[in-house]
Amino acid sequence: MTSACNLSCAMCLVSYRPRIDRATGAFPMELFRRLLDELPDLTRLTLQGLGEPLLQPHLMEMVGVATARGIEVGFNSNAMLLTRARSEQLVALGLGWLHVSLDGATAATHEGIRAGADFARITRNLRGLIEARQAAGSAKPWVRVVFVAMRRNVHELPLLVRRLGEWGVDELRVQGLSHDFDDTDPSGNYAGIRAFAATESLGSMDPAEVAAVFAAARTAAAECAVSLRLPTPDATPSPRRPGHPGCSWPWDAAYVTSRGTVQPCCMVMGDDRVSLGSLEDDDLATIWHGEAYQAFRAALLTDQPPEVCRGCSLYRGTF
C-alpha cells in the first residue's frame, strides 16, 4: 500500500534504505481499482507494503471500495496513527482484521526496537480500537497483536499476554525474524540486517530458555483467554516429498509493491530482490501465468529453491 513509514525498526528493511516520503511511496488509487476489476473473484485482500498503511492517503477509500465488493480486507499497523476517529471509521467500513505490531510489554523494550514509537500512545490507540468495535456492537475487525520474538525481547512475552488479556485483544501471534538475508551480498546493502538477524534470531538462543518462556506464555494465555500462536524456532525442516513445495504462496496469492512490481510474497522485502513482472507492462493474469512465475514455482518444487526463499523462515518452517 505504501513504502513510506513513520518508524525505523531494527529488524526491518525500511531501516536500511533511504527514507521514502508519503507521496512517492503510495500505491496509486487508479491502479488499485484496476486490480480489483481484474480480480472479480477476489475474496481476501491485505493492504500492506513495506511501510505503514495509515500513511496511505487513500487507505479509507481503498477499504471501502474493497469491502463494498464483498472482499475481506485487513492490514498490519504500528498503530501510531490509529486515532479513535480512524478506528471508528474502519469499524464502520467493515474492516475484517487489523494486526498491531507490539514487540514488548514495556515502553523501554518496544521503543528500543522500533525507533520513533511511543508505547503509551500505541497501547492507548489499540484499546481505543477495541472500544470502538464494542461501541458499534461489531465482531470486526478481528484484533491481533503481532510480536516479533528475538533475543532482546522474548523474555517479556508472558507479561505481554496478560496485558493483552486485560485490553480485550483477540489474539497474539508470535513470529520469528522473517528472513536471514543469507542470499544477499555480505558486504552489500543488506549487510546491516544480515548481522542483526544473525545475533537476534531465536535460533541463536538456548532452546531450553526459549521453551521456558513459551511455556509461561501458554499458561498466561490459558488464564487470560487470549488466543496464542507461537513459532517453532528450533524446528528442523523436514524433507519434502518430490514435487511438493516448502511454501504454497506463489500458487495461492501475489504481492504487488507500491511501484506495481509483482513478487511471490511479502517475505521477499525489497523490489530489487525478485520481480515476476510489472503492472506497468502487463495485467496481473498475464504475469501470473507468465514464464517468470512458472519458472519460480518450478524451482520451488525442487531441492534447489529460488535463492530468495532459502533464508526465509516461512519456507524453513520456523516462522
PDB file of C-alpha atoms in Angstrom:
ATOM      1  CA  MET A   1       0.000   0.000   0.000  1.00  0.00           C
ATOM      2  CA  THR A   2       2.864   2.313   0.762  1.00  0.00           C
ATOM      3  CA  SER A   3       6.631   2.196   1.078  1.00  0.00           C
ATOM      4  CA  ALA A   4       6.653   5.145   3.481  1.00  0.00           C
ATOM      5  CA  CYS A   5       6.948   4.540   7.211  1.00  0.00           C
ATOM      6  CA  ASN A   6       6.957   6.686  10.334  1.00  0.00           C
ATOM      7  CA  LEU A   7       9.175   4.333  12.354  1.00  0.00           C
ATOM      8  CA  SER A   8      12.608   2.792  11.980  1.00  0.00           C
ATOM      9  CA  CYS A   9      12.582  -0.770  13.295  1.00  0.00           C
ATOM     10  CA  ALA A  10      15.758  -2.697  13.999  1.00  0.00           C
ATOM     11  CA  MET A  11      14.658  -5.855  12.148  1.00  0.00           C
ATOM     12  CA  CYS A  12      13.028  -4.172   9.153  1.00  0.00           C
ATOM     13  CA  LEU A  13      14.464  -3.494   5.731  1.00  0.00           C
ATOM     14  CA  VAL A  14      12.996   0.023   5.849  1.00  0.00           C
ATOM     15  CA  SER A  15      15.656   0.963   8.393  1.00  0.00           C
ATOM     16  CA  TYR A  16      18.435   0.035   5.960  1.00  0.00           C
ATOM     17  CA  ARG A  17      17.325   2.016   2.917  1.00  0.00           C
ATOM     18  CA  PRO A  18      16.891   5.712   2.036  1.00  0.00           C
ATOM     19  CA  ARG A  19      13.788   7.324   3.512  1.00  0.00           C
ATOM     20  CA  ILE A  20      10.750   7.333   1.193  1.00  0.00           C
ATOM     21  CA  ASP A  21       8.228  10.142   1.503  1.00  0.00           C
ATOM     22  CA  ARG A  22       4.493   9.622   1.852  1.00  0.00           C
ATOM     23  CA  ALA A  23       3.516  10.739  -1.647  1.00  0.00           C
ATOM     24  CA  THR A  24       6.256   8.869  -3.520  1.00  0.00           C
ATOM     25  CA  GLY A  25       5.657   5.589  -1.726  1.00  0.00           C
ATOM     26  CA  ALA A  26       1.861   5.440  -2.080  1.00  0.00           C
ATOM     27  CA  PHE A  27       0.105   2.789  -4.166  1.00  0.00           C
ATOM     28  CA  PRO A  28      -1.934   4.672  -6.825  1.00  0.00           C
ATOM     29  CA  MET A  29      -5.709   4.600  -6.410  1.00  0.00           C
ATOM     30  CA  GLU A  30      -6.219   4.143 -10.158  1.00  0.00           C
ATOM     31  CA  LEU A  31      -4.055   1.014 -10.130  1.00  0.00           C
ATOM     32  CA  PHE A  32      -5.912  -0.277  -7.089  1.00  0.00           C
ATOM     33  CA  ARG A  33      -9.270  -0.002  -8.848  1.00  0.00           C
ATOM     34  CA  ARG A  34      -7.798  -1.608 -11.955  1.00  0.00           C
ATOM     35  CA  LEU A  35      -6.551  -4.581  -9.965  1.00  0.00           C
ATOM     36  CA  LEU A  36      -9.925  -5.124  -8.324  1.00  0.00           C
ATOM     37  CA  ASP A  37     -11.550  -5.067 -11.754  1.00  0.00           C
ATOM     38  CA  GLU A  38      -9.032  -7.671 -12.945  1.00  0.00           C
ATOM     39  CA  LEU A  39      -9.829  -9.885  -9.940  1.00  0.00           C
ATOM     40  CA  PRO A  40     -13.639 -10.197  -9.793  1.00  0.00           C
ATOM     41  CA  ASP A  41     -13.439 -13.384  -7.696  1.00  0.00           C
ATOM     42  CA  LEU A  42     -11.058 -11.982  -5.075  1.00  0.00           C
ATOM     43  CA  THR A  43     -12.177 -12.852  -1.532  1.00  0.00           C
ATOM     44  CA  ARG A  44      -9.332 -11.641   0.704  1.00  0.00           C
ATOM     45  CA  LEU A  45      -7.061  -8.617   0.428  1.00  0.00           C
ATOM     46  CA  THR A  46      -4.210  -7.444   2.640  1.00  0.00           C
ATOM     47  CA  LEU A  47      -3.443  -3.745   2.256  1.00  0.00           C
ATOM     48  CA  GLN A  48       0.198  -3.998   3.163  1.00  0.00           C
ATOM     49  CA  GLY A  49       3.587  -2.931   1.903  1.00  0.00           C
ATOM     50  CA  LEU A  50       6.954  -2.249   3.492  1.00  0.00           C
ATOM     51  CA  GLY A  51       5.536   0.884   5.096  1.00  0.00           C
ATOM     52  CA  GLU A  52       2.746   1.971   7.440  1.00  0.00           C
ATOM     53  CA  PRO A  53      -0.692   1.624   5.787  1.00  0.00           C
ATOM     54  CA  LEU A  54      -2.139   4.559   7.722  1.00  0.00           C
ATOM     55  CA  LEU A  55       0.257   6.787   5.750  1.00  0.00           C
ATOM     56  CA  GLN A  56      -1.540   5.756   2.541  1.00  0.00           C
ATOM     57  CA  PRO A  57      -3.629   8.826   1.553  1.00  0.00           C
ATOM     58  CA  HIS A  58      -6.362   6.662   0.003  1.00  0.00           C
ATOM     59  CA  LEU A  59      -6.496   3.936   2.658  1.00  0.00           C
ATOM     60  CA  MET A  60     -10.066   4.545   3.822  1.00  0.00           C
ATOM     61  CA  GLU A  61     -11.296   4.753   0.246  1.00  0.00           C
ATOM     62  CA  MET A  62      -9.491   1.513  -0.587  1.00  0.00           C
ATOM     63  CA  VAL A  63     -11.030  -0.285   2.382  1.00  0.00           C
ATOM     64  CA  GLY A  64     -14.482   0.990   1.450  1.00  0.00           C
ATOM     65  CA  VAL A  65     -14.198   0.087  -2.230  1.00  0.00           C
ATOM     66  CA  ALA A  66     -12.973  -3.426  -1.437  1.00  0.00           C
ATOM     67  CA  THR A  67     -15.459  -4.238   1.327  1.00  0.00           C
ATOM     68  CA  ALA A  68     -18.297  -2.996  -0.896  1.00  0.00           C
ATOM     69  CA  ARG A  69     -17.316  -5.780  -3.312  1.00  0.00           C
ATOM     70  CA  GLY A  70     -17.566  -8.377  -0.572  1.00  0.00           C
ATOM     71  CA  ILE A  71     -13.800  -8.696  -0.106  1.00  0.00           C
ATOM     72  CA  GLU A  72     -12.458  -9.349   3.388  1.00  0.00           C
ATOM     73  CA  VAL A  73      -9.872  -6.638   3.992  1.00  0.00           C
ATOM     74  CA  GLY A  74      -7.228  -6.092   6.641  1.00  0.00           C
ATOM     75  CA  PHE A  75      -3.760  -4.718   7.263  1.00  0.00           C
ATOM     76  CA  ASN A  76      -0.887  -4.537   9.736  1.00  0.00           C
ATOM     77  CA  SER A  77      -0.116  -1.302  11.559  1.00  0.00           C
ATOM     78  CA  ASN A  78       2.274   0.099  14.128  1.00  0.00           C
ATOM     79  CA  ALA A  79      -0.835   1.914  15.496  1.00  0.00           C
ATOM     80  CA  MET A  80       0.943   5.231  15.993  1.00  0.00           C
ATOM     81  CA  LEU A  81      -1.615   6.936  13.728  1.00  0.00           C
ATOM     82  CA  LEU A  82      -4.609   4.826  14.753  1.00  0.00           C
ATOM     83  CA  THR A  83      -6.693   7.585  16.304  1.00  0.00           C
ATOM     84  CA  ARG A  84     -10.123   6.897  17.781  1.00  0.00           C
ATOM     85  CA  ALA A  85     -11.725   8.625  14.782  1.00  0.00           C
ATOM     86  CA  ARG A  86      -9.829   6.377  12.367  1.00  0.00           C
ATOM     87  CA  SER A  87     -10.759   3.314  14.406  1.00  0.00           C
ATOM     88  CA  GLU A  88     -14.431   4.242  14.283  1.00  0.00           C
ATOM     89  CA  GLN A  89     -14.222   4.789  10.540  1.00  0.00           C
ATOM     90  CA  LEU A  90     -12.520   1.435   9.962  1.00  0.00           C
ATOM     91  CA  VAL A  91     -15.156  -0.343  12.050  1.00  0.00           C
ATOM     92  CA  ALA A  92     -17.920   1.386  10.078  1.00  0.00           C
ATOM     93  CA  LEU A  93     -16.294   0.390   6.773  1.00  0.00           C
ATOM     94  CA  GLY A  94     -16.296  -3.263   7.805  1.00  0.00           C
ATOM     95  CA  LEU A  95     -12.549  -3.856   8.110  1.00  0.00           C
ATOM     96  CA  GLY A  96     -12.088  -7.592   8.587  1.00  0.00           C
ATOM     97  CA  TRP A  97      -8.914  -7.647  10.648  1.00  0.00           C
ATOM     98  CA  LEU A  98      -6.195  -5.389  11.968  1.00  0.00           C
ATOM     99  CA  HIS A  99      -2.828  -6.626  13.178  1.00  0.00           C
ATOM    100  CA  VAL A 100      -0.943  -4.309  15.522  1.00  0.00           C
ATOM    101  CA  SER A 101       2.823  -4.660  15.905  1.00  0.00           C
ATOM    102  CA  LEU A 102       3.900  -4.687  19.542  1.00  0.00           C
ATOM    103  CA  ASP A 103       7.355  -6.015  20.344  1.00  0.00           C
ATOM    104  CA  GLY A 104       7.447  -5.604  24.086  1.00  0.00           C
ATOM    105  CA  ALA A 105       5.348  -5.442  27.222  1.00  0.00           C
ATOM    106  CA  THR A 106       7.184  -2.316  28.342  1.00  0.00           C
ATOM    107  CA  ALA A 107       7.935   1.019  26.746  1.00  0.00           C
ATOM    108  CA  ALA A 108      11.696   0.566  27.058  1.00  0.00           C
ATOM    109  CA  THR A 109      11.732  -2.688  25.123  1.00  0.00           C
ATOM    110  CA  HIS A 110       9.236  -1.793  22.396  1.00  0.00           C
ATOM    111  CA  GLU A 111      10.649   1.683  21.792  1.00  0.00           C
ATOM    112  CA  GLY A 112      14.183   0.287  21.805  1.00  0.00           C
ATOM    113  CA  ILE A 113      13.294  -1.993  18.905  1.00  0.00           C
ATOM    114  CA  ARG A 114      11.032   0.396  16.988  1.00  0.00           C
ATOM    115  CA  ALA A 115      12.731   3.792  16.902  1.00  0.00           C
ATOM    116  CA  GLY A 116      10.200   6.618  16.896  1.00  0.00           C
ATOM    117  CA  ALA A 117       7.479   4.572  18.585  1.00  0.00           C
ATOM    118  CA  ASP A 118       5.501   5.790  21.593  1.00  0.00           C
ATOM    119  CA  PHE A 119       4.404   2.781  23.635  1.00  0.00           C
ATOM    120  CA  ALA A 120       1.796   4.672  25.658  1.00  0.00           C
ATOM    121  CA  ARG A 121       0.244   6.130  22.526  1.00  0.00           C
ATOM    122  CA  ILE A 122       0.196   2.787  20.728  1.00  0.00           C
ATOM    123  CA  THR A 123      -1.437   0.911  23.588  1.00  0.00           C
ATOM    124  CA  ARG A 124      -3.969   3.717  24.034  1.00  0.00           C
ATOM    125  CA  ASN A 125      -4.830   3.534  20.336  1.00  0.00           C
ATOM    126  CA  LEU A 126      -5.082  -0.255  20.500  1.00  0.00           C
ATOM    127  CA  ARG A 127      -7.536  -0.078  23.388  1.00  0.00           C
ATOM    128  CA  GLY A 128      -9.435   2.642  21.525  1.00  0.00           C
ATOM    129  CA  LEU A 129      -9.891   0.347  18.535  1.00  0.00           C
ATOM    130  CA  ILE A 130     -11.369  -2.369  20.733  1.00  0.00           C
ATOM    131  CA  GLU A 131     -13.647   0.169  22.419  1.00  0.00           C
ATOM    132  CA  ALA A 132     -14.806   1.460  19.018  1.00  0.00           C
ATOM    133  CA  ARG A 133     -15.617  -2.076  17.927  1.00  0.00           C
ATOM    134  CA  GLN A 134     -17.546  -2.733  21.121  1.00  0.00           C
ATOM    135  CA  ALA A 135     -19.443   0.551  20.848  1.00  0.00           C
ATOM    136  CA  ALA A 136     -20.562  -0.390  17.342  1.00  0.00           C
ATOM    137  CA  GLY A 137     -21.678  -3.830  18.501  1.00  0.00           C
ATOM    138  CA  SER A 138     -19.446  -5.387  15.867  1.00  0.00           C
ATOM    139  CA  ALA A 139     -17.300  -8.507  15.892  1.00  0.00           C
ATOM    140  CA  LYS A 140     -14.965  -6.889  13.355  1.00  0.00           C
ATOM    141  CA  PRO A 141     -12.202  -6.120  12.945  1.00  0.00           C
ATOM    142  CA  TRP A 142     -10.504  -9.138  14.487  1.00  0.00           C
ATOM    143  CA  VAL A 143      -7.669  -7.609  16.514  1.00  0.00           C
ATOM    144  CA  ARG A 144      -4.392  -9.469  16.578  1.00  0.00           C
ATOM    145  CA  VAL A 145      -1.164  -8.248  18.119  1.00  0.00           C
ATOM    146  CA  VAL A 146       1.960  -9.418  16.300  1.00  0.00           C
ATOM    147  CA  PHE A 147       5.109  -9.821  18.386  1.00  0.00           C
ATOM    148  CA  VAL A 148       8.417 -10.358  16.589  1.00  0.00           C
ATOM    149  CA  ALA A 149      10.312 -12.526  19.050  1.00  0.00           C
ATOM    150  CA  MET A 150      14.053 -12.106  19.312  1.00  0.00           C
ATOM    151  CA  ARG A 151      16.824 -12.338  21.852  1.00  0.00           C
ATOM    152  CA  ARG A 152      16.254  -8.843  23.231  1.00  0.00           C
ATOM    153  CA  ASN A 153      12.507  -9.079  23.894  1.00  0.00           C
ATOM    154  CA  VAL A 154      11.298 -12.677  24.184  1.00  0.00           C
ATOM    155  CA  HIS A 155      11.509 -12.611  27.998  1.00  0.00           C
ATOM    156  CA  GLU A 156       8.623 -10.101  28.093  1.00  0.00           C
ATOM    157  CA  LEU A 157       6.230 -12.384  26.233  1.00  0.00           C
ATOM    158  CA  PRO A 158       4.298 -13.788  29.248  1.00  0.00           C
ATOM    159  CA  LEU A 159       3.705 -10.287  30.619  1.00  0.00           C
ATOM    160  CA  LEU A 160       2.516  -9.083  27.224  1.00  0.00           C
ATOM    161  CA  VAL A 161      -0.008 -11.933  27.042  1.00  0.00           C
ATOM    162  CA  ARG A 162      -1.508 -10.841  30.358  1.00  0.00           C
ATOM    163  CA  ARG A 163      -1.717  -7.211  29.308  1.00  0.00           C
ATOM    164  CA  LEU A 164      -3.433  -8.102  26.051  1.00  0.00           C
ATOM    165  CA  GLY A 165      -5.954 -10.128  28.021  1.00  0.00           C
ATOM    166  CA  GLU A 166      -6.732  -7.059  30.127  1.00  0.00           C
ATOM    167  CA  TRP A 167      -7.219  -4.945  26.999  1.00  0.00           C
ATOM    168  CA  GLY A 168      -9.515  -7.393  25.229  1.00  0.00           C
ATOM    169  CA  VAL A 169      -7.213  -8.263  22.317  1.00  0.00           C
ATOM    170  CA  ASP A 170      -8.421 -11.334  20.415  1.00  0.00           C
ATOM    171  CA  GLU A 171      -5.109 -12.952  19.566  1.00  0.00           C
ATOM    172  CA  LEU A 172      -1.363 -12.747  19.969  1.00  0.00           C
ATOM    173  CA  ARG A 173       0.736 -14.079  17.131  1.00  0.00           C
ATOM    174  CA  VAL A 174       4.390 -14.559  17.928  1.00  0.00           C
ATOM    175  CA  GLN A 175       6.734 -14.886  14.993  1.00  0.00           C
ATOM    176  CA  GLY A 176      10.438 -15.103  14.478  1.00  0.00           C
ATOM    177  CA  LEU A 177      12.532 -12.866  12.259  1.00  0.00           C
ATOM    178  CA  SER A 178      11.222 -13.323   8.745  1.00  0.00           C
ATOM    179  CA  HIS A 179      14.468 -13.722   6.821  1.00  0.00           C
ATOM    180  CA  ASP A 180      18.202 -14.071   7.394  1.00  0.00           C
ATOM    181  CA  PHE A 181      19.125 -12.473   4.032  1.00  0.00           C
ATOM    182  CA  ASP A 182      21.907 -15.016   3.536  1.00  0.00           C
ATOM    183  CA  ASP A 183      21.187 -14.916  -0.190  1.00  0.00           C
ATOM    184  CA  THR A 184      22.451 -11.314  -0.363  1.00  0.00           C
ATOM    185  CA  ASP A 185      25.965  -9.900  -0.736  1.00  0.00           C
ATOM    186  CA  PRO A 186      27.547  -9.899   2.772  1.00  0.00           C
ATOM    187  CA  SER A 187      29.120  -6.511   2.067  1.00  0.00           C
ATOM    188  CA  GLY A 188      26.156  -5.056   0.168  1.00  0.00           C
ATOM    189  CA  ASN A 189      23.053  -3.076   1.066  1.00  0.00           C
ATOM    190  CA  TYR A 190      21.703  -5.828   3.308  1.00  0.00           C
ATOM    191  CA  ALA A 191      24.807  -6.231   5.480  1.00  0.00           C
ATOM    192  CA  GLY A 192      23.231  -4.487   8.477  1.00  0.00           C
ATOM    193  CA  ILE A 193      20.050  -6.518   8.552  1.00  0.00           C
ATOM    194  CA  ARG A 194      22.023  -9.748   7.970  1.00  0.00           C
ATOM    195  CA  ALA A 195      24.117  -9.022  11.042  1.00  0.00           C
ATOM    196  CA  PHE A 196      21.056  -8.188  13.116  1.00  0.00           C
ATOM    197  CA  ALA A 197      19.273 -11.410  12.165  1.00  0.00           C
ATOM    198  CA  ALA A 198      22.351 -13.496  12.948  1.00  0.00           C
ATOM    199  CA  THR A 199      22.623 -12.202  16.523  1.00  0.00           C
ATOM    200  CA  GLU A 200      18.950 -11.686  17.406  1.00  0.00           C
ATOM    201  CA  SER A 201      17.123 -14.703  15.972  1.00  0.00           C
ATOM    202  CA  LEU A 202      15.579 -17.168  18.411  1.00  0.00           C
ATOM    203  CA  GLY A 203      17.655 -19.844  16.726  1.00  0.00           C
ATOM    204  CA  SER A 204      20.761 -18.219  18.200  1.00  0.00           C
ATOM    205  CA  MET A 205      19.425 -18.702  21.758  1.00  0.00           C
ATOM    206  CA  ASP A 206      19.460 -21.662  24.126  1.00  0.00           C
ATOM    207  CA  PRO A 207      16.413 -23.737  23.075  1.00  0.00           C
ATOM    208  CA  ALA A 208      15.622 -24.540  26.723  1.00  0.00           C
ATOM    209  CA  GLU A 209      15.434 -20.843  27.564  1.00  0.00           C
ATOM    210  CA  VAL A 210      13.052 -20.163  24.675  1.00  0.00           C
ATOM    211  CA  ALA A 211      10.937 -23.194  25.576  1.00  0.00           C
ATOM    212  CA  ALA A 212      10.562 -21.983  29.169  1.00  0.00           C
ATOM    213  CA  VAL A 213       9.370 -18.566  28.035  1.00  0.00           C
ATOM    214  CA  PHE A 214       6.917 -20.116  25.588  1.00  0.00           C
ATOM    215  CA  ALA A 215       5.552 -22.410  28.301  1.00  0.00           C
ATOM    216  CA  ALA A 216       4.949 -19.434  30.587  1.00  0.00           C
ATOM    217  CA  ALA A 217       3.241 -17.595  27.730  1.00  0.00           C
ATOM    218  CA  ARG A 218       0.932 -20.571  27.099  1.00  0.00           C
ATOM    219  CA  THR A 219      -0.037 -20.632  30.757  1.00  0.00           C
ATOM    220  CA  ALA A 220      -0.781 -16.910  30.728  1.00  0.00           C
ATOM    221  CA  ALA A 221      -2.829 -17.225  27.535  1.00  0.00           C
ATOM    222  CA  ALA A 222      -4.967 -20.000  29.015  1.00  0.00           C
ATOM    223  CA  GLU A 223      -5.594 -17.954  32.146  1.00  0.00           C
ATOM    224  CA  CYS A 224      -6.377 -14.748  30.227  1.00  0.00           C
ATOM    225  CA  ALA A 225      -8.406 -16.265  27.361  1.00  0.00           C
ATOM    226  CA  VAL A 226      -6.046 -14.909  24.714  1.00  0.00           C
ATOM    227  CA  SER A 227      -5.569 -16.959  21.558  1.00  0.00           C
ATOM    228  CA  LEU A 228      -1.828 -17.554  21.215  1.00  0.00           C
ATOM    229  CA  ARG A 229       0.195 -18.745  18.251  1.00  0.00           C
ATOM    230  CA  LEU A 230       3.888 -19.494  18.778  1.00  0.00           C
ATOM    231  CA  PRO A 231       6.650 -20.187  16.235  1.00  0.00           C
ATOM    232  CA  THR A 232       8.936 -23.209  16.157  1.00  0.00           C
ATOM    233  CA  PRO A 233      12.408 -21.606  16.171  1.00  0.00           C
ATOM    234  CA  ASP A 234      14.278 -24.855  16.725  1.00  0.00           C
ATOM    235  CA  ALA A 235      12.421 -26.798  14.030  1.00  0.00           C
ATOM    236  CA  THR A 236      14.497 -28.722  11.539  1.00  0.00           C
ATOM    237  CA  PRO A 237      12.947 -28.504   8.073  1.00  0.00           C
ATOM    238  CA  SER A 238      11.658 -31.968   7.212  1.00  0.00           C
ATOM    239  CA  PRO A 239      12.458 -33.415   3.785  1.00  0.00           C
ATOM    240  CA  ARG A 240       9.725 -32.561   1.309  1.00  0.00           C
ATOM    241  CA  ARG A 241       8.147 -35.126  -0.914  1.00  0.00           C
ATOM    242  CA  PRO A 242       9.324 -34.726  -4.518  1.00  0.00           C
ATOM    243  CA  GLY A 243       7.178 -32.207  -6.317  1.00  0.00           C
ATOM    244  CA  HIS A 244       5.832 -30.589  -3.135  1.00  0.00           C
ATOM    245  CA  PRO A 245       6.869 -27.010  -2.308  1.00  0.00           C
ATOM    246  CA  GLY A 246       8.141 -25.769   1.034  1.00  0.00           C
ATOM    247  CA  CYS A 247       5.751 -22.843   0.592  1.00  0.00           C
ATOM    248  CA  SER A 248       2.441 -22.579  -1.271  1.00  0.00           C
ATOM    249  CA  TRP A 249       2.294 -18.791  -1.516  1.00  0.00           C
ATOM    250  CA  PRO A 250       3.209 -18.470  -5.234  1.00  0.00           C
ATOM    251  CA  TRP A 251       0.230 -20.707  -6.064  1.00  0.00           C
ATOM    252  CA  ASP A 252      -2.239 -19.044  -3.683  1.00  0.00           C
ATOM    253  CA  ALA A 253      -1.574 -15.298  -3.733  1.00  0.00           C
ATOM    254  CA  ALA A 254       0.531 -12.493  -5.168  1.00  0.00           C
ATOM    255  CA  TYR A 255       2.243  -9.473  -3.683  1.00  0.00           C
ATOM    256  CA  VAL A 256       2.215  -6.159  -5.544  1.00  0.00           C
ATOM    257  CA  THR A 257       4.530  -3.355  -4.458  1.00  0.00           C
ATOM    258  CA  SER A 258       3.631   0.325  -4.486  1.00  0.00           C
ATOM    259  CA  ARG A 259       5.566   0.599  -7.762  1.00  0.00           C
ATOM    260  CA  GLY A 260       3.468  -2.105  -9.413  1.00  0.00           C
ATOM    261  CA  THR A 261       6.154  -4.785  -9.227  1.00  0.00           C
ATOM    262  CA  VAL A 262       4.685  -8.265  -8.784  1.00  0.00           C
ATOM    263  CA  GLN A 263       6.526 -10.511  -6.336  1.00  0.00           C
ATOM    264  CA  PRO A 264       5.840 -14.011  -4.992  1.00  0.00           C
ATOM    265  CA  CYS A 265       5.151 -12.873  -1.426  1.00  0.00           C
ATOM    266  CA  CYS A 266       5.665 -10.159   1.176  1.00  0.00           C
ATOM    267  CA  MET A 267       8.584 -12.042   2.745  1.00  0.00           C
ATOM    268  CA  VAL A 268      10.821 -11.014  -0.165  1.00  0.00           C
ATOM    269  CA  MET A 269      11.147  -7.462   1.200  1.00  0.00           C
ATOM    270  CA  GLY A 270      12.648  -5.266  -1.494  1.00  0.00           C
ATOM    271  CA  ASP A 271      11.885  -4.544  -5.155  1.00  0.00           C
ATOM    272  CA  ASP A 272      15.459  -5.374  -6.099  1.00  0.00           C
ATOM    273  CA  ARG A 273      15.383  -8.957  -4.788  1.00  0.00           C
ATOM    274  CA  VAL A 274      12.970 -10.588  -7.228  1.00  0.00           C
ATOM    275  CA  SER A 275      10.456  -9.390  -9.815  1.00  0.00           C
ATOM    276  CA  LEU A 276       7.991 -11.604 -11.657  1.00  0.00           C
ATOM    277  CA  GLY A 277       6.652  -8.761 -13.770  1.00  0.00           C
ATOM    278  CA  SER A 278       5.336  -5.214 -13.659  1.00  0.00           C
ATOM    279  CA  LEU A 279       1.772  -3.949 -13.882  1.00  0.00           C
ATOM    280  CA  GLU A 280       3.142  -1.096 -15.963  1.00  0.00           C
ATOM    281  CA  ASP A 281       3.700  -3.637 -18.748  1.00  0.00           C
ATOM    282  CA  ASP A 282       1.065  -6.369 -18.293  1.00  0.00           C
ATOM    283  CA  ASP A 283      -2.119  -7.212 -16.448  1.00  0.00           C
ATOM    284  CA  LEU A 284      -1.905  -9.460 -13.398  1.00  0.00           C
ATOM    285  CA  ALA A 285      -3.311 -12.532 -15.161  1.00  0.00           C
ATOM    286  CA  THR A 286      -0.617 -12.348 -17.834  1.00  0.00           C
ATOM    287  CA  ILE A 287       2.087 -12.079 -15.179  1.00  0.00           C
ATOM    288  CA  TRP A 288       0.524 -14.838 -13.054  1.00  0.00           C
ATOM    289  CA  HIS A 289       0.612 -17.308 -15.940  1.00  0.00           C
ATOM    290  CA  GLY A 290       3.853 -15.962 -17.407  1.00  0.00           C
ATOM    291  CA  GLU A 291       7.237 -17.614 -17.785  1.00  0.00           C
ATOM    292  CA  ALA A 292       8.849 -15.900 -14.793  1.00  0.00           C
ATOM    293  CA  TYR A 293       6.133 -17.018 -12.386  1.00  0.00           C
ATOM    294  CA  GLN A 294       6.104 -20.546 -13.800  1.00  0.00           C
ATOM    295  CA  ALA A 295       9.881 -20.820 -13.500  1.00  0.00           C
ATOM    296  CA  PHE A 296       9.762 -19.554  -9.911  1.00  0.00           C
ATOM    297  CA  ARG A 297       7.119 -22.128  -8.975  1.00  0.00           C
ATOM    298  CA  ALA A 298       9.032 -24.902 -10.721  1.00  0.00           C
ATOM    299  CA  ALA A 299      12.203 -24.073  -8.789  1.00  0.00           C
ATOM    300  CA  LEU A 300      10.256 -24.068  -5.530  1.00  0.00           C
ATOM    301  CA  LEU A 301       9.280 -27.686  -6.174  1.00  0.00           C
ATOM    302  CA  THR A 302      12.918 -28.787  -6.237  1.00  0.00           C
ATOM    303  CA  ASP A 303      15.613 -29.142  -3.595  1.00  0.00           C
ATOM    304  CA  GLN A 304      17.236 -26.025  -5.076  1.00  0.00           C
ATOM    305  CA  PRO A 305      14.563 -23.354  -4.486  1.00  0.00           C
ATOM    306  CA  PRO A 306      14.991 -19.731  -5.590  1.00  0.00           C
ATOM    307  CA  GLU A 307      17.776 -18.078  -3.617  1.00  0.00           C
ATOM    308  CA  VAL A 308      15.403 -15.518  -2.134  1.00  0.00           C
ATOM    309  CA  CYS A 309      13.440 -18.374  -0.492  1.00  0.00           C
ATOM    310  CA  ARG A 310      16.346 -20.199   1.116  1.00  0.00           C
ATOM    311  CA  GLY A 311      16.757 -17.880   4.080  1.00  0.00           C
ATOM    312  CA  CYS A 312      13.018 -17.394   4.606  1.00  0.00           C
ATOM    313  CA  SER A 313      11.686 -18.597   7.958  1.00  0.00           C
ATOM    314  CA  LEU A 314       8.301 -19.394   6.401  1.00  0.00           C
ATOM    315  CA  TYR A 315       9.970 -21.671   3.843  1.00  0.00           C
ATOM    316  CA  ARG A 316      12.066 -23.248   6.587  1.00  0.00           C
ATOM    317  CA  GLY A 317       9.026 -23.808   8.809  1.00  0.00           C
ATOM    318  CA  THR A 318      10.337 -21.695  11.703  1.00  0.00           C
ATOM    319  CA  PHE A 319       8.165 -18.597  11.261  1.00  0.00           C
TER     320      PHE A 319
END
